[in-house]
Short mmCIF file of C-alpha atoms in Angstrom, two decimals:
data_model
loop_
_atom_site.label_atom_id
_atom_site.label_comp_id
_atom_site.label_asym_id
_atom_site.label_seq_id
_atom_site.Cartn_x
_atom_site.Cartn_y
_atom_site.Cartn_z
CA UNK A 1 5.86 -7.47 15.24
CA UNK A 2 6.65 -7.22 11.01
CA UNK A 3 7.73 -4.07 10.37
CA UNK A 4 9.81 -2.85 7.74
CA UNK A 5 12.15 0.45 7.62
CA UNK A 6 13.01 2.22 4.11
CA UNK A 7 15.28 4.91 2.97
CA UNK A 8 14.09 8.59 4.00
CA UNK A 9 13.93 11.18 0.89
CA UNK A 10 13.62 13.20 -0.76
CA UNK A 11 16.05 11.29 -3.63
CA UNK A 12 16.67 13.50 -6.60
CA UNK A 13 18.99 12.28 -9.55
CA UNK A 14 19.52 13.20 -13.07
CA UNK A 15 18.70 10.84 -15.77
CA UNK A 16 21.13 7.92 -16.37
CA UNK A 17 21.78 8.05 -12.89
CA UNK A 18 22.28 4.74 -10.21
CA UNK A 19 19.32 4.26 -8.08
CA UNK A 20 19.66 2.73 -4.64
CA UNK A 21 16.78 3.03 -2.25
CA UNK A 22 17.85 1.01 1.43
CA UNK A 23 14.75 -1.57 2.69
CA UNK A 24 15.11 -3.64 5.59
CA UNK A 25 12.70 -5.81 7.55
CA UNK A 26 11.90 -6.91 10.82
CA UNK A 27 9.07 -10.28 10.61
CA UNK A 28 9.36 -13.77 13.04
CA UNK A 29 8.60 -15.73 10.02
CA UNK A 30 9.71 -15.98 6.35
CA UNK A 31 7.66 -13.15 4.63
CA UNK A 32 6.74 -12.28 0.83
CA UNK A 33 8.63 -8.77 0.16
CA UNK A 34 7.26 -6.44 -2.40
CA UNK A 35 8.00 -2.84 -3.76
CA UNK A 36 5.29 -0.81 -4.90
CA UNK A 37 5.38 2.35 -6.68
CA UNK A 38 2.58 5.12 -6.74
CA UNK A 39 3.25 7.57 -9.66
CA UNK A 40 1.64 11.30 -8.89
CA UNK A 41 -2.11 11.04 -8.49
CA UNK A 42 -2.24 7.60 -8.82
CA UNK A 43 -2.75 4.52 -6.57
CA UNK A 44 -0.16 2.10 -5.29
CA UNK A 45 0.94 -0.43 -7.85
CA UNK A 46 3.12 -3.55 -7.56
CA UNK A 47 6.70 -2.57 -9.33
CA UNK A 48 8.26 -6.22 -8.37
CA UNK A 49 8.11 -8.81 -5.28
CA UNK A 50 10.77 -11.71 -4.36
CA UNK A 51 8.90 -14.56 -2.49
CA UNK A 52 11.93 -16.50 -1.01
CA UNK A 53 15.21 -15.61 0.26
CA UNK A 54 17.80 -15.26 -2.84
CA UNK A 55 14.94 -14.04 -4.85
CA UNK A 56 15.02 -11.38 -7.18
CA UNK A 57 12.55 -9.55 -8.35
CA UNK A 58 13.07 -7.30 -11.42
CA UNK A 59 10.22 -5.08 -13.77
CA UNK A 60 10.84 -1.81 -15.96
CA UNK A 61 15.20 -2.07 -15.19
CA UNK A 62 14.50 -2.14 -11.29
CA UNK A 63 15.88 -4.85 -9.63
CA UNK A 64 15.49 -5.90 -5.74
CA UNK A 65 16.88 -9.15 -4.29
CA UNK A 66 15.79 -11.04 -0.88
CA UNK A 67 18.56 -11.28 1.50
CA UNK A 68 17.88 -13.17 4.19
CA UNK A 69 21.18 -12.25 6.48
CA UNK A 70 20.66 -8.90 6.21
CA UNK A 71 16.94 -8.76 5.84
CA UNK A 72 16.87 -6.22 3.66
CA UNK A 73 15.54 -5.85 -0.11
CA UNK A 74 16.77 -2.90 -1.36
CA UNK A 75 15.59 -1.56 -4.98
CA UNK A 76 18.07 -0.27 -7.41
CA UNK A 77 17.95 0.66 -11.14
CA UNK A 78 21.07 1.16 -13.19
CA UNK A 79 19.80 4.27 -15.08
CA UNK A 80 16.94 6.02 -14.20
CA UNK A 81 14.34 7.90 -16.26
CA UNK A 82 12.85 11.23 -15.88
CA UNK A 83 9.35 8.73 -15.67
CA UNK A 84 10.57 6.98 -12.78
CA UNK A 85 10.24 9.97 -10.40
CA UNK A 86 7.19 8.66 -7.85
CA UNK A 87 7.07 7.59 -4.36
CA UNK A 88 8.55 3.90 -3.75
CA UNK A 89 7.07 1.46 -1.00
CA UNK A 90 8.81 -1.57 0.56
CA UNK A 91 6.17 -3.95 1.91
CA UNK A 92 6.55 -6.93 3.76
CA UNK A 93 3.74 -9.79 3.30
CA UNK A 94 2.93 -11.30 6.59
CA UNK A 95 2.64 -15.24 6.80
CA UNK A 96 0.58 -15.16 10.12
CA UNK A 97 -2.95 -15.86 10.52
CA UNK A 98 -4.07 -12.19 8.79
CA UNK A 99 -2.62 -13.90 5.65
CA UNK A 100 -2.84 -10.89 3.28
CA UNK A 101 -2.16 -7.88 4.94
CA UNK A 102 1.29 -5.85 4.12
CA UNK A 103 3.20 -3.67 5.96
CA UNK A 104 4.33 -0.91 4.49
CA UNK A 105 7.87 1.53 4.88
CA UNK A 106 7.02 5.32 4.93
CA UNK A 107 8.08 5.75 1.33
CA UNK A 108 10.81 7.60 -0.83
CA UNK A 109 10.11 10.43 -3.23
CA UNK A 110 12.21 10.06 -6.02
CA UNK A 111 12.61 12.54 -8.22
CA UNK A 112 14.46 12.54 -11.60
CA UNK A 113 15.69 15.74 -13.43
CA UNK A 114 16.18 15.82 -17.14
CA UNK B 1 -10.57 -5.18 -16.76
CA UNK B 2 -9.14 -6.04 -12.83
CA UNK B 3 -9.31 -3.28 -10.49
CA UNK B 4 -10.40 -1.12 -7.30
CA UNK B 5 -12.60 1.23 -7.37
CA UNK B 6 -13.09 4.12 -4.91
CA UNK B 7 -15.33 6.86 -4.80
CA UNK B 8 -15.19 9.85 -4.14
CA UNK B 9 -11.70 10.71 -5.45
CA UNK B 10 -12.18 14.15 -3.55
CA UNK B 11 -13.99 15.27 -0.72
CA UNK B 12 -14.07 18.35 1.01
CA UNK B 13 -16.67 18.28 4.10
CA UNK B 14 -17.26 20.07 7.40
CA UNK B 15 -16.84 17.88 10.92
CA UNK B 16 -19.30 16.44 12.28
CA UNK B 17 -20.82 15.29 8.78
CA UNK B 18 -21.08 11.70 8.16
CA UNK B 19 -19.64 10.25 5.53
CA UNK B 20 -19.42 7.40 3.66
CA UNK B 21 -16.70 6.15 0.69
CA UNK B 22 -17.06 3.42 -1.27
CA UNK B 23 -14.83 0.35 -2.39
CA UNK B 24 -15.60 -2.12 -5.04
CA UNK B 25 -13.41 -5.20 -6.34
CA UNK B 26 -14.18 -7.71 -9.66
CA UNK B 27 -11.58 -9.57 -8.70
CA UNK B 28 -13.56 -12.16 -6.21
CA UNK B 29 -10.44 -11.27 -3.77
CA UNK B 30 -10.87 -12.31 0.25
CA UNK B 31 -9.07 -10.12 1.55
CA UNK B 32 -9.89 -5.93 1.54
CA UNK B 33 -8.54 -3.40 3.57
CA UNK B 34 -8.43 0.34 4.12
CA UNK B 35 -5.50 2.30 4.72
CA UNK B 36 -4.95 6.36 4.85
CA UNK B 37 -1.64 7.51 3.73
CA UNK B 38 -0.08 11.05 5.06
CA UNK B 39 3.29 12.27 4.36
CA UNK B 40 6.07 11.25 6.60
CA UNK B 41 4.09 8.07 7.72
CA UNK B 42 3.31 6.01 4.99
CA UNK B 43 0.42 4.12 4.60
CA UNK B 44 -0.85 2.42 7.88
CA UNK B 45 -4.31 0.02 8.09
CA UNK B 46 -7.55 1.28 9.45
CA UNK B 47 -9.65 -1.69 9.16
CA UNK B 48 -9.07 -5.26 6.89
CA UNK B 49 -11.71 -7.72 6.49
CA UNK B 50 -10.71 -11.11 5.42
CA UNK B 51 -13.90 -12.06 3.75
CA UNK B 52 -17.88 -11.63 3.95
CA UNK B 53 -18.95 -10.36 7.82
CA UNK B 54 -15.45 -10.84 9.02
CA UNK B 55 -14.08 -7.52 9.53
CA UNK B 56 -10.68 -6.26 12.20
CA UNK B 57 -9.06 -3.41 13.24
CA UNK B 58 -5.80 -2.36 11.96
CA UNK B 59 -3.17 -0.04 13.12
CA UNK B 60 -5.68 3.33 13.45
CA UNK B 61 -9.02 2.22 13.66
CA UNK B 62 -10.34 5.10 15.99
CA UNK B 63 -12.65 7.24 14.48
CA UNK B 64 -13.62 4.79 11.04
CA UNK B 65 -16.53 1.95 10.64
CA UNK B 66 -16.42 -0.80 7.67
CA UNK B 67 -18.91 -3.45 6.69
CA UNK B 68 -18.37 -6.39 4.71
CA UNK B 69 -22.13 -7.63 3.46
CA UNK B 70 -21.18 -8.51 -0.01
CA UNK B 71 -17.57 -9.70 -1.05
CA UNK B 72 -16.69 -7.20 -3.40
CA UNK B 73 -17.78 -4.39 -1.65
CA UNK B 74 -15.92 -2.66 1.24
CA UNK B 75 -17.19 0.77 2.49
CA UNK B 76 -15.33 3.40 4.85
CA UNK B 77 -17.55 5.01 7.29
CA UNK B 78 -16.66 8.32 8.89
CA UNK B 79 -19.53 8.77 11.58
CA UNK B 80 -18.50 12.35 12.74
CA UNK B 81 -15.52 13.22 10.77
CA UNK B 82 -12.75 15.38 12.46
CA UNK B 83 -9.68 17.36 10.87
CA UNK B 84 -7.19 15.29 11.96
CA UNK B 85 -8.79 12.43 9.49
CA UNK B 86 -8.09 14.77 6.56
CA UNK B 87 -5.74 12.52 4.31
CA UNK B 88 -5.16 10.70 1.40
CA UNK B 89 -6.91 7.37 1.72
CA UNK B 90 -6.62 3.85 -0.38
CA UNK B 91 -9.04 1.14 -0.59
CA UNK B 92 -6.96 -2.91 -1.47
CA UNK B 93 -7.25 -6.06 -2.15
CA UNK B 94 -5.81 -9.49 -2.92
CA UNK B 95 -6.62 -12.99 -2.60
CA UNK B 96 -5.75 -13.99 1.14
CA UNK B 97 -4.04 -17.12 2.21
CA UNK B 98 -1.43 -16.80 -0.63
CA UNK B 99 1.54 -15.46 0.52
CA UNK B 100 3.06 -13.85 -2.72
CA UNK B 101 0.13 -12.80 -3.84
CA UNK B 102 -0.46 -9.00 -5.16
CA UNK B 103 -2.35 -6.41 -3.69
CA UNK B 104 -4.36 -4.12 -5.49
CA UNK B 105 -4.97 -0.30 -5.36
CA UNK B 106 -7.28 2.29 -5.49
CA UNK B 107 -6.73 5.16 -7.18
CA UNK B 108 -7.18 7.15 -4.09
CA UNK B 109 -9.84 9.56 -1.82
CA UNK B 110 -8.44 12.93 -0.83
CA UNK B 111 -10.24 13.77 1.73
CA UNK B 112 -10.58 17.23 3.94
CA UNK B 113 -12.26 17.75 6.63
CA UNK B 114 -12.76 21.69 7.73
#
């Protein structure tokens, strides 16, 4: 079945610092992909989503980009903020007949020292 | 103003005691679902409904009831809550059959159960 596998944390960084955080996906079909970011005490919000392969999806300096021959989608950001530090969900958008569910990667903690 | 709204956003209670939390959408979305999020595993589905009286299982359904009697309503159930359901748990929603379409959030029920 879809599943998706992300990046195990904890990530800590200092400010200007390169972000990567690893995403890759198992579906049978061509699925939506999505990162989502949940800031402390907060719900899960959509950060940026690529809907076809060669995609790229890009909000607040993160970029991710849908490679179909690696299935991955991996998230980076070229210099990160002390703001950025939250958890960071990969989600893959199924195309079968529950049309609207996601499947979710565990998450990364990122956390971004001054 | 879009949005999810859950309630409680904490909840301590003693097993055994039924419990009920609430989920409301103005969105007119489809599609709702329930998932519980604790650390190490992500977020995983309990239950989705994919519109009015049409409710499923998801991944860990064992132990939770939903109902779907209105569209913008979606309401967890615990019958006889148990420790082991003591977790973090968010209510979404999107419109279903669209596959890049966004999903959106609750801000979140912490719930214990002693």
């Amino acid at each position: 079945g879809d599943s998706v596998t992300q990046m195990e944390g904890p990530v800590t960084l200092s400010e200007e610092a390169f972000l990567t955080i690893n995403c890759t996906y198992t579906a049978t079909g061509y699925p939506s992909l999505f990162w989502y970011v949940q800031y402390p005490g907060e719900g899960l919000q959509l950060l940026l989503k690529a809907t076809k392969a060669d995609d790229k999806g890009s909000n607040k300096g993160f970029e991710a980009t849908y490679r179909k021959e690696t299935t991955s989608f991996h998230l980076e950001k070229g210099s990160v903020q002390v703001s950025d530090s939250a958890v960071y969900f990969c989600a893959l958008g199924d195309r079968g007949s529950t049309l609207g569910r996601l499947y979710f990667g565990r998450g990364t903690q990122l956390t971004v020292w001054p | 103003e879009a949005q999810v709204t859950q309630n409680p956003r904490y909840l301590i209670t003693v097993t055994g005691k039924k419990l009920t939390v609430t989920c409301s959408q103005n969105m007119n979305h489809e599609y709702m679902s329930w998932y519980r999020q604790d650390p190490g595993l992500g977020l995983r589905q309990i239950y989705y409904s994919m519109n009015v009286e049409v409710t499923d299982k998801g991944d860990v359904p064992e132990g939770y009831k939903v109902s779907r009697k209105e569209k913008r309503n979606f309401p967890l159930i615990l019958e006889s809550p148990s420790p082991n359901q003591t977790s973090l748990y968010f209510c979404a929603s999107s419109f279903r059959g669209r596959m890049n379409t966004e999903a959106f959030f609750g801000q979140g029920t912490r719930l214990t159960v002693v």
